[in-house]
Coordinates of C-alpha atoms in Angstrom, one line a residue:
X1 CA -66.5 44.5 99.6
X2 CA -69.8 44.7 97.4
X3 CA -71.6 41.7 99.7
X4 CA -71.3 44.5 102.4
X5 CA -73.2 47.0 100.2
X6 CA -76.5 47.8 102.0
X7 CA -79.2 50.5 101.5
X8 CA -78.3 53.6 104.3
X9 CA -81.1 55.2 106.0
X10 CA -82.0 57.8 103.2
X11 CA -82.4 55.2 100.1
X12 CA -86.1 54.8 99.3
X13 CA -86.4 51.0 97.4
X14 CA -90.1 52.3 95.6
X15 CA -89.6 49.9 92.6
X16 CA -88.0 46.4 92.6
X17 CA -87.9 43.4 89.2
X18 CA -86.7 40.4 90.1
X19 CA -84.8 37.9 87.1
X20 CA -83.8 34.5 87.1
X21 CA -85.3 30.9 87.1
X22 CA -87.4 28.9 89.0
X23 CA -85.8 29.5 92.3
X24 CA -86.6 33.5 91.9
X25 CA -90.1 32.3 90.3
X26 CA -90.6 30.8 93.8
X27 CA -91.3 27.0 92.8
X28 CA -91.8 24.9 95.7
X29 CA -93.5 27.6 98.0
X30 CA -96.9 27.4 96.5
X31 CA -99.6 30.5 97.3
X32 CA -102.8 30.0 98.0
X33 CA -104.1 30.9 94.4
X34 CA -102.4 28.1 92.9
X35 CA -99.6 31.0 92.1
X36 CA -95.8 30.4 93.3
X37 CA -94.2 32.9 96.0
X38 CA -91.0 32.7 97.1
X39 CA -88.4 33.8 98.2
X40 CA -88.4 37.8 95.6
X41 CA -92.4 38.0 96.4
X42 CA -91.4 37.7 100.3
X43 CA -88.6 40.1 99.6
X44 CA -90.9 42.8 97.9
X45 CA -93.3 42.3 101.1
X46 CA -89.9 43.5 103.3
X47 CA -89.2 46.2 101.2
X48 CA -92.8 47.6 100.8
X49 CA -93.2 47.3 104.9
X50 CA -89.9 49.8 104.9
X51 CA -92.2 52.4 102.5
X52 CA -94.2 55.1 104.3
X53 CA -98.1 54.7 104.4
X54 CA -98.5 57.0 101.6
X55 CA -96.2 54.9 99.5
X56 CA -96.6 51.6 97.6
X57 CA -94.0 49.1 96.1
X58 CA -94.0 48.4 92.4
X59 CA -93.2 45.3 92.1
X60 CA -92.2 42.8 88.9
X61 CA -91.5 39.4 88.8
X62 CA -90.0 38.4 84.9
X63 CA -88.4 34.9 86.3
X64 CA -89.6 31.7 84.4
X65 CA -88.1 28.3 85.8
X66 CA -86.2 26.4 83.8
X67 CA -84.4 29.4 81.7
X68 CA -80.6 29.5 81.2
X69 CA -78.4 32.6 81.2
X70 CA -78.5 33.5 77.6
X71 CA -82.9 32.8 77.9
X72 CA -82.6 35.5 80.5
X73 CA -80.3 37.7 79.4
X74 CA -82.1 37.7 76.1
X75 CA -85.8 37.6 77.2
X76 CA -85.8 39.5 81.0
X77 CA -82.7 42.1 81.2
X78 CA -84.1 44.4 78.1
X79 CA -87.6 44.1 80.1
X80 CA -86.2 45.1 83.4
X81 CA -84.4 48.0 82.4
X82 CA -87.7 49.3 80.3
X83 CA -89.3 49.2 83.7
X84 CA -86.0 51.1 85.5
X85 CA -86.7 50.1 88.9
X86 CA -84.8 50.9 91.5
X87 CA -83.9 47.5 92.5
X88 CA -82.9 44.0 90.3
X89 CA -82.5 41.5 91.8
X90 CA -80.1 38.9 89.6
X91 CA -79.9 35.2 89.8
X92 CA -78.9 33.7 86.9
X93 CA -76.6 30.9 85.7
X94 CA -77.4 27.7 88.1
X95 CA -78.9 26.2 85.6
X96 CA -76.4 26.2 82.8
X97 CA -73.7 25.1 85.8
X98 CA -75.6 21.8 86.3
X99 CA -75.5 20.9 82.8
X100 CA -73.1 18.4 81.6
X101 CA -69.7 19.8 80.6
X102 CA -71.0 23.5 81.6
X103 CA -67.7 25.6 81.5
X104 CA -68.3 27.8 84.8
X105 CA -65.6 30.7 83.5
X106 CA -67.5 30.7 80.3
X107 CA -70.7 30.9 81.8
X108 CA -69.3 33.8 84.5
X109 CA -67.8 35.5 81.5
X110 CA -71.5 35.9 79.8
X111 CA -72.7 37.0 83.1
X112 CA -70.6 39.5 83.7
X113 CA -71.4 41.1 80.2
X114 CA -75.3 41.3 81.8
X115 CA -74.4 42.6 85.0
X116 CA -72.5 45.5 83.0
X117 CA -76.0 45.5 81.4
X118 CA -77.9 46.2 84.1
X119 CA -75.8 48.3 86.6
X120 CA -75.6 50.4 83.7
X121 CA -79.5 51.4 83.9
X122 CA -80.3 50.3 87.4
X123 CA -79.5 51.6 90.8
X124 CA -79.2 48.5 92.6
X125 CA -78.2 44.9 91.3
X126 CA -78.2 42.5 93.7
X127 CA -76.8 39.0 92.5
X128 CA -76.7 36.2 94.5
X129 CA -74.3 33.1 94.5
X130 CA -75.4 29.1 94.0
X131 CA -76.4 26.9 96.9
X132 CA -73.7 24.8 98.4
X133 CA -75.1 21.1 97.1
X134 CA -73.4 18.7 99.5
X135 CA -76.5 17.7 101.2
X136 CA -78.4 17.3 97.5
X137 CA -78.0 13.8 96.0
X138 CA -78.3 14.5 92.7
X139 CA -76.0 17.5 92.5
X140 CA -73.7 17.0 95.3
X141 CA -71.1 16.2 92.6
X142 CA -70.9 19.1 91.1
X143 CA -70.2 20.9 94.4
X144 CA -66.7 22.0 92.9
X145 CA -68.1 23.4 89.7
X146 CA -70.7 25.8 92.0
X147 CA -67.8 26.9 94.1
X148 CA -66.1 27.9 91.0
X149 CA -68.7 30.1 89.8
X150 CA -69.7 31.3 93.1
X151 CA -65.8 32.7 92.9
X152 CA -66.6 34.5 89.7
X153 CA -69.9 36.4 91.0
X154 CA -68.1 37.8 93.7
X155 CA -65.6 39.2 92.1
X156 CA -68.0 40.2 89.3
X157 CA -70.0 41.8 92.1
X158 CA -67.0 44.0 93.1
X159 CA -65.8 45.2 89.9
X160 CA -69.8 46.4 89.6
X161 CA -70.6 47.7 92.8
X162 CA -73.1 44.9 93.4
X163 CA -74.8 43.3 97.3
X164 CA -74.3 39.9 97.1
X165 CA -76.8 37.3 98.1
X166 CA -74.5 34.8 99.2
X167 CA -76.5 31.3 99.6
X168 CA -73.4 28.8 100.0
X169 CA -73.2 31.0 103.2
X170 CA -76.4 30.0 104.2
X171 CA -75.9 27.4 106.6
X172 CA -79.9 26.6 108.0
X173 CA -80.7 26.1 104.0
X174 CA -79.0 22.9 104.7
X175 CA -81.7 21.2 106.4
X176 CA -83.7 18.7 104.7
X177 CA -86.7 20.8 105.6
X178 CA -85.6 24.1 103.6
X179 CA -86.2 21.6 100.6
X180 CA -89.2 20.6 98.6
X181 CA -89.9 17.2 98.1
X182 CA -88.2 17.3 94.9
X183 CA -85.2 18.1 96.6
X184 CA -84.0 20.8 94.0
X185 CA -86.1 24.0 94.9
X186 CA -86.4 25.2 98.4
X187 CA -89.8 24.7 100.3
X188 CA -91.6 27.3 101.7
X189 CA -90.0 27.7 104.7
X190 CA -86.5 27.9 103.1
X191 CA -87.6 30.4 100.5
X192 CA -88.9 32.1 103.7
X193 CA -84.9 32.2 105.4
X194 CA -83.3 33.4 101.6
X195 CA -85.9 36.2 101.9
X196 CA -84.9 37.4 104.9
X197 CA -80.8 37.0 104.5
X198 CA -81.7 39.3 101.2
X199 CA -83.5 41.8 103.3
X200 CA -80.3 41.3 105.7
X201 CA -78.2 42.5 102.8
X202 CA -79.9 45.2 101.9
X203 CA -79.9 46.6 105.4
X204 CA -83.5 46.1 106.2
X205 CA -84.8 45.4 109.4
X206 CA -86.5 41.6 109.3
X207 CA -88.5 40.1 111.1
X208 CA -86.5 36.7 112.3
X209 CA -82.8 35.7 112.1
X210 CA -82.6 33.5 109.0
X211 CA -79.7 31.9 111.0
X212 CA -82.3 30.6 113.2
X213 CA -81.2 27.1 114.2
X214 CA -84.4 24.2 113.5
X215 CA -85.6 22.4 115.7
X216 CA -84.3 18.8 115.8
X217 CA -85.6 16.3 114.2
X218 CA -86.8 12.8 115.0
X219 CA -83.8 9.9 114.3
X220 CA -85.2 8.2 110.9
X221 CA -84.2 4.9 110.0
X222 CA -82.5 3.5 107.4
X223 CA -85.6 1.5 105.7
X224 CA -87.5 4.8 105.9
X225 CA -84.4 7.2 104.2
X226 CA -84.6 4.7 101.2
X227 CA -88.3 4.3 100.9
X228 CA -88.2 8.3 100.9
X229 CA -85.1 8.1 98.3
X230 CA -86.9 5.4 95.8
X231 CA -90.1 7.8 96.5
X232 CA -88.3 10.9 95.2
X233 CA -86.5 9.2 92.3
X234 CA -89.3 7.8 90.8
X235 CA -91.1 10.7 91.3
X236 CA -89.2 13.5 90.6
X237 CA -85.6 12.4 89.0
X238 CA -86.3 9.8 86.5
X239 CA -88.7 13.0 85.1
X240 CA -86.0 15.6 85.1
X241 CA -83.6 13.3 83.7
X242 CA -86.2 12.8 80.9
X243 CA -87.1 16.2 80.5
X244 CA -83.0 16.9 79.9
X245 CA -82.8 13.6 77.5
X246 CA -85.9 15.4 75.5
X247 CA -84.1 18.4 75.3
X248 CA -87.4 19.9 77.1
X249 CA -87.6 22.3 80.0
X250 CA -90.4 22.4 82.7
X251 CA -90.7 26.3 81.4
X252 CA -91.2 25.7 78.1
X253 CA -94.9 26.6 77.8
X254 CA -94.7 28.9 81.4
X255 CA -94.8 33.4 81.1
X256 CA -93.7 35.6 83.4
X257 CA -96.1 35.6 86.5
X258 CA -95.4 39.9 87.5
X259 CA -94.1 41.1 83.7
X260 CA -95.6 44.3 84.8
X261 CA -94.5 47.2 87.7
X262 CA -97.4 47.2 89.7
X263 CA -98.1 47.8 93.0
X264 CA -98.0 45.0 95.7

């Protein structure tokens, strides 16, 4: 099975480009220099502590949020394969499967074209699955749709010879707490735990279990759950429903924050 893939002892990761949208652009786990991280930058940190001393990762980050499938196919996958590095890593497609009336067989169907893409240039193309949304107000109803085209990548993966990143597996991303306050990109913490189920993948040794169970939480009560739900749809939903209304995406005026292989 290609989700069992995993580097052996011998293969060197020296380069890695990471595609995709705003979840591989790290929104929601901001750096210290205003910058995001997430969950790829973390990833690159793994892979560069695996290098010997004398060796430094190159490292390229082409994701820009709010892009959809053809955006990246068209804009990022030519890029990535003018760097050739020996890792991409490939998440693409969630946002075209939360649109309304998204096909998810049409939409696997154009990502399977780019995986051929890729795995034809690159070494390693590691794709990753969606999230499962039950927990997620505003997409838990399109839980079914994100299923299907979670089917699709992994069978896409095994025609290709692709690891799979599988994030519907990931049961701690589940907790409130691996969640922004926007409640659609992951917070630090849960960027943090996809990081290091990647570096799982990929055979690395990590640092923590990203199957760690949270600590509990204090019962909340039912005043504060909808003063904390009004909160967030005023602050962030109303905008994002706008922003789709408009036709306008939160990456429309946003570049590439890595575009380059350099060392990290």
């Amino acid at each position: 099975m290609a989700d069992d893939s995993t580097m052996g002892e011998n293969d060197v990761i020296g380069s890695y480009t990471a595609l995709g949208d705003s979840f591989t652009e790290g929104v929601g786990d901001p750096g210290p220099d205003g910058r995001f991280v997430g969950w790829a930058d973390r990833l690159a940190v793994l892979l560069a502590d695996r290098l010997p001393e004398e060796h430094r990762l190159r490292y390229a980050n082409l994701a820009v949020r709010g892009r959809l499938l053809d955006q990246i196919v068209e804009e990022q996958v030519p890029r990535a394969k003018e760097l050739a590095p020996d890792l991409v890593t490939f998440c693409a497609g969630g946002n075209d499967i939360i649109r309304p009336g998204s096909d998810p067989d049409d939409v696997a169907e154009r990502f399977e074209r780019a995986v051929a893409d890729l795995t034809s240039a690159i070494g390693t193309v590691l794709v990753t699955t969606g999230f499962d949304t039950r927990g997620v107000p505003v997409l838990r109803h399109l839980r079914g749709r994100i299923a299907t085209y979670n089917g699709h990548v992994r069978a896409i993966a095994d025609r290709y010879g692709c690891p799979v990143l599988d994030l519907w597996s990931l049961r701690t991303v589940q907790d409130r707490r691996a969640w922004d306050e926007d409640r659609l990109h992951l917070s630090p913490e849960g960027h943090t735990r996809v990081a290091l189920r990647a570096g799982q993948v990929l055979g690395l040794e990590i640092p923590a279990d990203p199957d760690q169970p949270w600590p509990p939480l204090p019962p909340r009560g039912t005043l504060e759950e909808r003063r904390d739900d009004i909160h967030w749809a005023r602050e962030y939903l109303v905008p994002w429903i706008g922003r789709r209304l408009r036709g306008e995406s939160s990456g429309d005026r946003v570049t590439a924050k890595r575009p380059d292989l350099l060392p990290l």
